[in-house]
Amino acid sequence: SQKIEQNSEALNIQEGKTATLTCNYTNYSPAYLQWYRQDPGRGPVFLLLIRENEKEKRKERLKVTFDTTLKQSLFHITASQPADSATYLCALSRSGGSYIPTFGRGTSLIVHP
Amino acid sequence: DTAVSQTPKYLVTQMGNDKSIKCEQNLGHDTMYWYKQDSKKFLKIMFSYNNKELIINETVPNRFSPKSPDKAHLNLHINSLELGDSAVYFCASRRSSMNTEAFFGQGTRLTVV
């Protein structure tokens, strides 16, 4: 069966450092991989999307890599700030109209001032 | 303007009752979803619906049913509520012609007592 794995333990880092979150998957051939941010009591909010033929995508302080051979995506936040503290979810999907984003459990990031 | 809105935000009800959660999107999207997020924060797809097809996660009990009066709305009806139905339910939408992100509502926290 399909599995999407993210670190279940919270990631604690110091302000200013780079946070790196991991998303691994098995038994899946996604066309797209997305990262979302979820704050307590809120719905997930989209951050970045990367396609299977792309190796890397950047947006401001965010960077995503996608390695379809390793079946892994890395999500980086550079110069992290306490306001970056949240749960980060990766989601995989195939292409087409019946695309349904399938989510991992998310990793909690805590940035300490 | 809220892009995807759900009502109510909180719902407390007794076992055996029937309840509905409403979802509306003003983005002009043609595909809508319902997700369930359990106490371990796992976001699990329940239904995917557009004007052509309804895709049901086979693990969802048939006490749950989506109803779409029009393209902007996808309501969730739940019959004979059980304690295990307690969770946060999220509605989401996207435009199926573009493989882009899903937009989520703020969630409905359902507590069955």
PDB file of C-alpha atoms in Angstrom:
ATOM      1  CA  SER A   1       0.000   0.000   0.000  1.00  0.00           C
ATOM      2  CA  GLN A   2       1.034   3.606  -0.493  1.00  0.00           C
ATOM      3  CA  LYS A   3       2.991   5.151   2.317  1.00  0.00           C
ATOM      4  CA  ILE A   4       4.083   8.712   2.912  1.00  0.00           C
ATOM      5  CA  GLU A   5       6.432   9.149   5.839  1.00  0.00           C
ATOM      6  CA  GLN A   6       7.413  12.303   7.617  1.00  0.00           C
ATOM      7  CA  ASN A   7       9.333  12.553  10.881  1.00  0.00           C
ATOM      8  CA  SER A   8       6.810  12.196  13.664  1.00  0.00           C
ATOM      9  CA  GLU A   9       9.090  13.852  16.176  1.00  0.00           C
ATOM     10  CA  ALA A  10       9.120  17.614  16.385  1.00  0.00           C
ATOM     11  CA  LEU A  11      12.095  19.417  14.908  1.00  0.00           C
ATOM     12  CA  ASN A  12      13.525  22.014  17.261  1.00  0.00           C
ATOM     13  CA  ILE A  13      15.962  24.553  15.856  1.00  0.00           C
ATOM     14  CA  GLN A  14      17.408  27.918  16.772  1.00  0.00           C
ATOM     15  CA  GLU A  15      16.290  31.089  15.053  1.00  0.00           C
ATOM     16  CA  GLY A  16      18.433  31.911  12.037  1.00  0.00           C
ATOM     17  CA  LYS A  17      19.330  28.301  11.275  1.00  0.00           C
ATOM     18  CA  THR A  18      18.091  26.284   8.310  1.00  0.00           C
ATOM     19  CA  ALA A  19      15.292  23.824   8.997  1.00  0.00           C
ATOM     20  CA  THR A  20      15.217  20.690   6.861  1.00  0.00           C
ATOM     21  CA  LEU A  21      12.156  18.460   6.793  1.00  0.00           C
ATOM     22  CA  THR A  22      11.944  15.107   5.058  1.00  0.00           C
ATOM     23  CA  CYS A  23       9.172  13.360   3.161  1.00  0.00           C
ATOM     24  CA  ASN A  24       9.693   9.771   2.006  1.00  0.00           C
ATOM     25  CA  TYR A  25       7.238   7.672   0.068  1.00  0.00           C
ATOM     26  CA  THR A  26       6.831   4.081  -1.073  1.00  0.00           C
ATOM     27  CA  ASN A  27       4.578   2.243  -3.522  1.00  0.00           C
ATOM     28  CA  TYR A  28       3.712   5.501  -5.252  1.00  0.00           C
ATOM     29  CA  SER A  29       4.649   7.242  -8.472  1.00  0.00           C
ATOM     30  CA  PRO A  30       3.591  10.828  -7.933  1.00  0.00           C
ATOM     31  CA  ALA A  31       3.495  13.391 -10.683  1.00  0.00           C
ATOM     32  CA  TYR A  32       3.444  16.208  -8.152  1.00  0.00           C
ATOM     33  CA  LEU A  33       4.612  16.771  -4.637  1.00  0.00           C
ATOM     34  CA  GLN A  34       3.373  19.665  -2.540  1.00  0.00           C
ATOM     35  CA  TRP A  35       4.231  21.136   0.814  1.00  0.00           C
ATOM     36  CA  TYR A  36       1.648  22.730   3.065  1.00  0.00           C
ATOM     37  CA  ARG A  37       1.835  24.555   6.359  1.00  0.00           C
ATOM     38  CA  GLN A  38      -0.753  23.980   9.093  1.00  0.00           C
ATOM     39  CA  ASP A  39      -1.131  26.134  12.179  1.00  0.00           C
ATOM     40  CA  PRO A  40      -3.134  24.955  15.224  1.00  0.00           C
ATOM     41  CA  GLY A  41      -6.871  25.263  14.638  1.00  0.00           C
ATOM     42  CA  ARG A  42      -6.418  26.110  10.966  1.00  0.00           C
ATOM     43  CA  GLY A  43      -6.593  24.336   7.643  1.00  0.00           C
ATOM     44  CA  PRO A  44      -3.447  23.529   5.647  1.00  0.00           C
ATOM     45  CA  VAL A  45      -2.083  26.347   3.507  1.00  0.00           C
ATOM     46  CA  PHE A  46      -0.211  25.643   0.286  1.00  0.00           C
ATOM     47  CA  LEU A  47       3.471  26.592   0.112  1.00  0.00           C
ATOM     48  CA  LEU A  48       5.196  24.973  -2.857  1.00  0.00           C
ATOM     49  CA  LEU A  49       4.579  22.445  -5.621  1.00  0.00           C
ATOM     50  CA  ILE A  50       7.277  20.508  -7.460  1.00  0.00           C
ATOM     51  CA  ARG A  51       6.766  18.256 -10.474  1.00  0.00           C
ATOM     52  CA  GLU A  52       8.367  14.865 -11.029  1.00  0.00           C
ATOM     53  CA  ASN A  53      10.640  16.247 -13.750  1.00  0.00           C
ATOM     54  CA  GLU A  54      11.911  19.062 -11.519  1.00  0.00           C
ATOM     55  CA  LYS A  55      14.787  18.629  -9.109  1.00  0.00           C
ATOM     56  CA  GLU A  56      14.438  21.805  -7.099  1.00  0.00           C
ATOM     57  CA  LYS A  57      12.030  24.691  -6.526  1.00  0.00           C
ATOM     58  CA  ARG A  58      12.545  27.890  -4.558  1.00  0.00           C
ATOM     59  CA  LYS A  59      10.282  30.553  -3.164  1.00  0.00           C
ATOM     60  CA  GLU A  60      11.773  33.257  -0.968  1.00  0.00           C
ATOM     61  CA  ARG A  61      13.278  31.443   2.057  1.00  0.00           C
ATOM     62  CA  LEU A  62      11.795  28.097   1.041  1.00  0.00           C
ATOM     63  CA  LYS A  63      13.421  25.400  -1.055  1.00  0.00           C
ATOM     64  CA  VAL A  64      12.062  22.006  -2.056  1.00  0.00           C
ATOM     65  CA  THR A  65      13.933  19.149  -3.699  1.00  0.00           C
ATOM     66  CA  PHE A  66      12.379  16.081  -5.269  1.00  0.00           C
ATOM     67  CA  ASP A  67      14.340  12.893  -5.906  1.00  0.00           C
ATOM     68  CA  THR A  68      12.139  10.311  -7.632  1.00  0.00           C
ATOM     69  CA  THR A  69      14.939   7.722  -7.488  1.00  0.00           C
ATOM     70  CA  LEU A  70      15.274   7.984  -3.708  1.00  0.00           C
ATOM     71  CA  LYS A  71      11.507   8.602  -3.440  1.00  0.00           C
ATOM     72  CA  GLN A  72      12.200  11.557  -1.213  1.00  0.00           C
ATOM     73  CA  SER A  73      11.560  15.261  -0.927  1.00  0.00           C
ATOM     74  CA  LEU A  74      13.424  17.670   1.299  1.00  0.00           C
ATOM     75  CA  PHE A  75      11.883  20.942   2.430  1.00  0.00           C
ATOM     76  CA  HIS A  76      14.243  23.681   3.617  1.00  0.00           C
ATOM     77  CA  ILE A  77      13.491  26.929   5.420  1.00  0.00           C
ATOM     78  CA  THR A  78      16.533  29.168   5.527  1.00  0.00           C
ATOM     79  CA  ALA A  79      17.056  31.905   8.124  1.00  0.00           C
ATOM     80  CA  SER A  80      14.241  30.411  10.170  1.00  0.00           C
ATOM     81  CA  GLN A  81      12.107  32.606  12.409  1.00  0.00           C
ATOM     82  CA  PRO A  82       9.843  31.804  15.380  1.00  0.00           C
ATOM     83  CA  ALA A  83       6.895  32.645  13.081  1.00  0.00           C
ATOM     84  CA  ASP A  84       7.867  29.621  10.971  1.00  0.00           C
ATOM     85  CA  SER A  85       6.837  27.346  13.853  1.00  0.00           C
ATOM     86  CA  ALA A  86       4.008  25.162  12.550  1.00  0.00           C
ATOM     87  CA  THR A  87       3.302  21.675  11.223  1.00  0.00           C
ATOM     88  CA  TYR A  88       4.494  21.036   7.676  1.00  0.00           C
ATOM     89  CA  LEU A  89       2.708  18.480   5.552  1.00  0.00           C
ATOM     90  CA  CYS A  90       3.834  16.924   2.315  1.00  0.00           C
ATOM     91  CA  ALA A  91       1.237  15.753  -0.176  1.00  0.00           C
ATOM     92  CA  LEU A  92       1.612  13.591  -3.243  1.00  0.00           C
ATOM     93  CA  SER A  93      -0.662  13.258  -6.229  1.00  0.00           C
ATOM     94  CA  ARG A  94      -0.821  11.848  -9.706  1.00  0.00           C
ATOM     95  CA  SER A  95      -1.773  14.004 -12.662  1.00  0.00           C
ATOM     96  CA  GLY A  96      -5.210  14.301 -14.158  1.00  0.00           C
ATOM     97  CA  GLY A  97      -8.656  15.414 -13.171  1.00  0.00           C
ATOM     98  CA  SER A  98      -9.024  12.805 -10.466  1.00  0.00           C
ATOM     99  CA  TYR A  99      -5.897  14.088  -8.748  1.00  0.00           C
ATOM    100  CA  ILE A 100      -6.428  13.673  -5.018  1.00  0.00           C
ATOM    101  CA  PRO A 101      -3.693  15.031  -2.760  1.00  0.00           C
ATOM    102  CA  THR A 102      -2.590  12.307  -0.343  1.00  0.00           C
ATOM    103  CA  PHE A 103      -0.976  13.685   2.790  1.00  0.00           C
ATOM    104  CA  GLY A 104       1.734  12.577   5.147  1.00  0.00           C
ATOM    105  CA  ARG A 105       1.227  12.999   8.896  1.00  0.00           C
ATOM    106  CA  GLY A 106       3.319  16.153   8.994  1.00  0.00           C
ATOM    107  CA  THR A 107       6.312  17.268  11.013  1.00  0.00           C
ATOM    108  CA  SER A 108       6.071  19.882  13.717  1.00  0.00           C
ATOM    109  CA  LEU A 109       8.744  22.579  13.473  1.00  0.00           C
ATOM    110  CA  ILE A 110       9.574  24.709  16.517  1.00  0.00           C
ATOM    111  CA  VAL A 111      11.917  27.636  16.009  1.00  0.00           C
ATOM    112  CA  HIS A 112      13.344  28.981  19.242  1.00  0.00           C
ATOM    113  CA  PRO A 113      14.259  32.668  19.557  1.00  0.00           C
TER     114      PRO A 113
ATOM    115  CA  ASP B   1     -13.398  37.234   1.369  1.00  0.00           C
ATOM    116  CA  THR B   2     -12.923  33.693   2.618  1.00  0.00           C
ATOM    117  CA  ALA B   3     -12.080  31.364  -0.265  1.00  0.00           C
ATOM    118  CA  VAL B   4     -13.322  28.105   1.294  1.00  0.00           C
ATOM    119  CA  SER B   5     -15.664  28.433   4.245  1.00  0.00           C
ATOM    120  CA  GLN B   6     -17.097  25.742   6.479  1.00  0.00           C
ATOM    121  CA  THR B   7     -19.862  25.934   9.024  1.00  0.00           C
ATOM    122  CA  PRO B   8     -20.030  25.319  11.856  1.00  0.00           C
ATOM    123  CA  LYS B   9     -16.498  25.651  13.198  1.00  0.00           C
ATOM    124  CA  TYR B  10     -17.392  23.593  16.263  1.00  0.00           C
ATOM    125  CA  LEU B  11     -20.071  20.922  16.559  1.00  0.00           C
ATOM    126  CA  VAL B  12     -20.844  18.972  19.718  1.00  0.00           C
ATOM    127  CA  THR B  13     -23.546  16.342  19.467  1.00  0.00           C
ATOM    128  CA  GLN B  14     -24.741  13.119  21.008  1.00  0.00           C
ATOM    129  CA  MET B  15     -24.218   9.621  19.696  1.00  0.00           C
ATOM    130  CA  GLY B  16     -26.881   8.500  17.286  1.00  0.00           C
ATOM    131  CA  ASN B  17     -27.696  11.971  15.992  1.00  0.00           C
ATOM    132  CA  ASP B  18     -27.588  13.033  12.348  1.00  0.00           C
ATOM    133  CA  LYS B  19     -25.640  16.165  11.492  1.00  0.00           C
ATOM    134  CA  SER B  20     -24.424  18.154   8.497  1.00  0.00           C
ATOM    135  CA  ILE B  21     -21.373  20.290   7.852  1.00  0.00           C
ATOM    136  CA  LYS B  22     -21.593  22.887   5.121  1.00  0.00           C
ATOM    137  CA  CYS B  23     -18.824  23.925   2.754  1.00  0.00           C
ATOM    138  CA  GLU B  24     -18.784  26.707   0.206  1.00  0.00           C
ATOM    139  CA  GLN B  25     -16.017  27.923  -2.082  1.00  0.00           C
ATOM    140  CA  ASN B  26     -16.018  31.187  -4.038  1.00  0.00           C
ATOM    141  CA  LEU B  27     -12.983  30.385  -6.175  1.00  0.00           C
ATOM    142  CA  GLY B  28     -14.846  28.980  -9.161  1.00  0.00           C
ATOM    143  CA  HIS B  29     -13.185  25.597  -8.624  1.00  0.00           C
ATOM    144  CA  ASP B  30     -14.792  22.499 -10.060  1.00  0.00           C
ATOM    145  CA  THR B  31     -13.450  19.888  -7.647  1.00  0.00           C
ATOM    146  CA  MET B  32     -14.089  19.697  -3.927  1.00  0.00           C
ATOM    147  CA  TYR B  33     -12.875  17.345  -1.219  1.00  0.00           C
ATOM    148  CA  TRP B  34     -13.632  16.289   2.318  1.00  0.00           C
ATOM    149  CA  TYR B  35     -10.781  15.233   4.579  1.00  0.00           C
ATOM    150  CA  LYS B  36     -10.841  13.891   8.142  1.00  0.00           C
ATOM    151  CA  GLN B  37      -8.001  14.779  10.517  1.00  0.00           C
ATOM    152  CA  ASP B  38      -7.818  12.525  13.543  1.00  0.00           C
ATOM    153  CA  SER B  39      -6.231  13.110  16.932  1.00  0.00           C
ATOM    154  CA  LYS B  40      -2.845  12.072  15.530  1.00  0.00           C
ATOM    155  CA  LYS B  41      -3.129  14.827  12.933  1.00  0.00           C
ATOM    156  CA  PHE B  42      -3.358  12.415  10.008  1.00  0.00           C
ATOM    157  CA  LEU B  43      -5.258  14.084   7.155  1.00  0.00           C
ATOM    158  CA  LYS B  44      -7.209  11.364   5.370  1.00  0.00           C
ATOM    159  CA  ILE B  45      -9.233  11.795   2.184  1.00  0.00           C
ATOM    160  CA  MET B  46     -12.907  10.912   2.480  1.00  0.00           C
ATOM    161  CA  PHE B  47     -14.459  12.116  -0.786  1.00  0.00           C
ATOM    162  CA  SER B  48     -13.444  13.786  -3.999  1.00  0.00           C
ATOM    163  CA  TYR B  49     -16.228  15.308  -6.078  1.00  0.00           C
ATOM    164  CA  ASN B  50     -16.577  17.272  -9.270  1.00  0.00           C
ATOM    165  CA  ASN B  51     -19.466  17.630 -11.658  1.00  0.00           C
ATOM    166  CA  LYS B  52     -18.480  14.412 -13.380  1.00  0.00           C
ATOM    167  CA  GLU B  53     -17.616  11.953 -10.706  1.00  0.00           C
ATOM    168  CA  LEU B  54     -17.674  11.157  -7.028  1.00  0.00           C
ATOM    169  CA  ILE B  55     -14.706   9.234  -5.696  1.00  0.00           C
ATOM    170  CA  ILE B  56     -15.267   7.644  -2.333  1.00  0.00           C
ATOM    171  CA  ASN B  57     -12.547   6.351  -0.053  1.00  0.00           C
ATOM    172  CA  GLU B  58     -13.695   2.776   0.490  1.00  0.00           C
ATOM    173  CA  THR B  59     -12.823   2.945   4.189  1.00  0.00           C
ATOM    174  CA  VAL B  60     -15.408   5.666   4.826  1.00  0.00           C
ATOM    175  CA  PRO B  61     -18.584   4.266   6.436  1.00  0.00           C
ATOM    176  CA  ASN B  62     -21.731   4.721   4.377  1.00  0.00           C
ATOM    177  CA  ARG B  63     -23.138   6.785   7.250  1.00  0.00           C
ATOM    178  CA  PHE B  64     -21.149   9.600   5.637  1.00  0.00           C
ATOM    179  CA  SER B  65     -22.465  11.106   2.428  1.00  0.00           C
ATOM    180  CA  PRO B  66     -21.492  14.191   0.437  1.00  0.00           C
ATOM    181  CA  LYS B  67     -24.188  16.293  -1.157  1.00  0.00           C
ATOM    182  CA  SER B  68     -23.531  18.987  -3.741  1.00  0.00           C
ATOM    183  CA  PRO B  69     -26.451  21.322  -4.478  1.00  0.00           C
ATOM    184  CA  ASP B  70     -24.254  23.240  -6.929  1.00  0.00           C
ATOM    185  CA  LYS B  71     -20.623  23.564  -7.989  1.00  0.00           C
ATOM    186  CA  ALA B  72     -19.784  25.950  -5.166  1.00  0.00           C
ATOM    187  CA  HIS B  73     -21.028  23.733  -2.361  1.00  0.00           C
ATOM    188  CA  LEU B  74     -20.183  20.299  -1.017  1.00  0.00           C
ATOM    189  CA  ASN B  75     -21.908  19.470   2.245  1.00  0.00           C
ATOM    190  CA  LEU B  76     -21.130  16.485   4.433  1.00  0.00           C
ATOM    191  CA  HIS B  77     -23.984  14.559   6.012  1.00  0.00           C
ATOM    192  CA  ILE B  78     -23.347  12.112   8.802  1.00  0.00           C
ATOM    193  CA  ASN B  79     -25.994   9.718  10.081  1.00  0.00           C
ATOM    194  CA  SER B  80     -26.057   7.847  13.374  1.00  0.00           C
ATOM    195  CA  LEU B  81     -22.979   9.552  14.776  1.00  0.00           C
ATOM    196  CA  GLU B  82     -20.509   7.435  16.740  1.00  0.00           C
ATOM    197  CA  LEU B  83     -17.823   8.372  19.263  1.00  0.00           C
ATOM    198  CA  GLY B  84     -15.136   7.470  16.725  1.00  0.00           C
ATOM    199  CA  ASP B  85     -16.412  10.117  14.354  1.00  0.00           C
ATOM    200  CA  SER B  86     -14.956  12.794  16.628  1.00  0.00           C
ATOM    201  CA  ALA B  87     -12.283  14.575  14.590  1.00  0.00           C
ATOM    202  CA  VAL B  88     -11.650  17.740  12.606  1.00  0.00           C
ATOM    203  CA  TYR B  89     -13.201  17.697   9.147  1.00  0.00           C
ATOM    204  CA  PHE B  90     -11.732  19.824   6.379  1.00  0.00           C
ATOM    205  CA  CYS B  91     -13.274  20.830   3.108  1.00  0.00           C
ATOM    206  CA  ALA B  92     -10.967  21.742   0.222  1.00  0.00           C
ATOM    207  CA  SER B  93     -11.271  22.727  -3.423  1.00  0.00           C
ATOM    208  CA  ARG B  94      -9.126  23.064  -6.530  1.00  0.00           C
ATOM    209  CA  ARG B  95      -9.402  23.647 -10.261  1.00  0.00           C
ATOM    210  CA  SER B  96      -9.064  20.281 -11.960  1.00  0.00           C
ATOM    211  CA  SER B  97      -7.834  21.645 -15.272  1.00  0.00           C
ATOM    212  CA  MET B  98      -4.665  22.859 -13.588  1.00  0.00           C
ATOM    213  CA  ASN B  99      -2.556  20.587 -11.454  1.00  0.00           C
ATOM    214  CA  THR B 100      -2.146  23.087  -8.686  1.00  0.00           C
ATOM    215  CA  GLU B 101      -2.769  23.382  -5.018  1.00  0.00           C
ATOM    216  CA  ALA B 102      -5.857  22.667  -2.986  1.00  0.00           C
ATOM    217  CA  PHE B 103      -7.404  25.409  -0.868  1.00  0.00           C
ATOM    218  CA  PHE B 104      -8.664  24.351   2.543  1.00  0.00           C
ATOM    219  CA  GLY B 105     -11.382  25.617   4.816  1.00  0.00           C
ATOM    220  CA  GLN B 106     -10.696  26.344   8.477  1.00  0.00           C
ATOM    221  CA  GLY B 107     -12.055  22.989   9.595  1.00  0.00           C
ATOM    222  CA  THR B 108     -14.997  21.802  11.681  1.00  0.00           C
ATOM    223  CA  ARG B 109     -14.188  20.207  15.008  1.00  0.00           C
ATOM    224  CA  LEU B 110     -16.803  17.524  15.604  1.00  0.00           C
ATOM    225  CA  THR B 111     -17.141  16.095  19.100  1.00  0.00           C
ATOM    226  CA  VAL B 112     -19.513  13.196  19.654  1.00  0.00           C
ATOM    227  CA  VAL B 113     -20.458  12.604  23.284  1.00  0.00           C
TER     228      VAL B 113
END
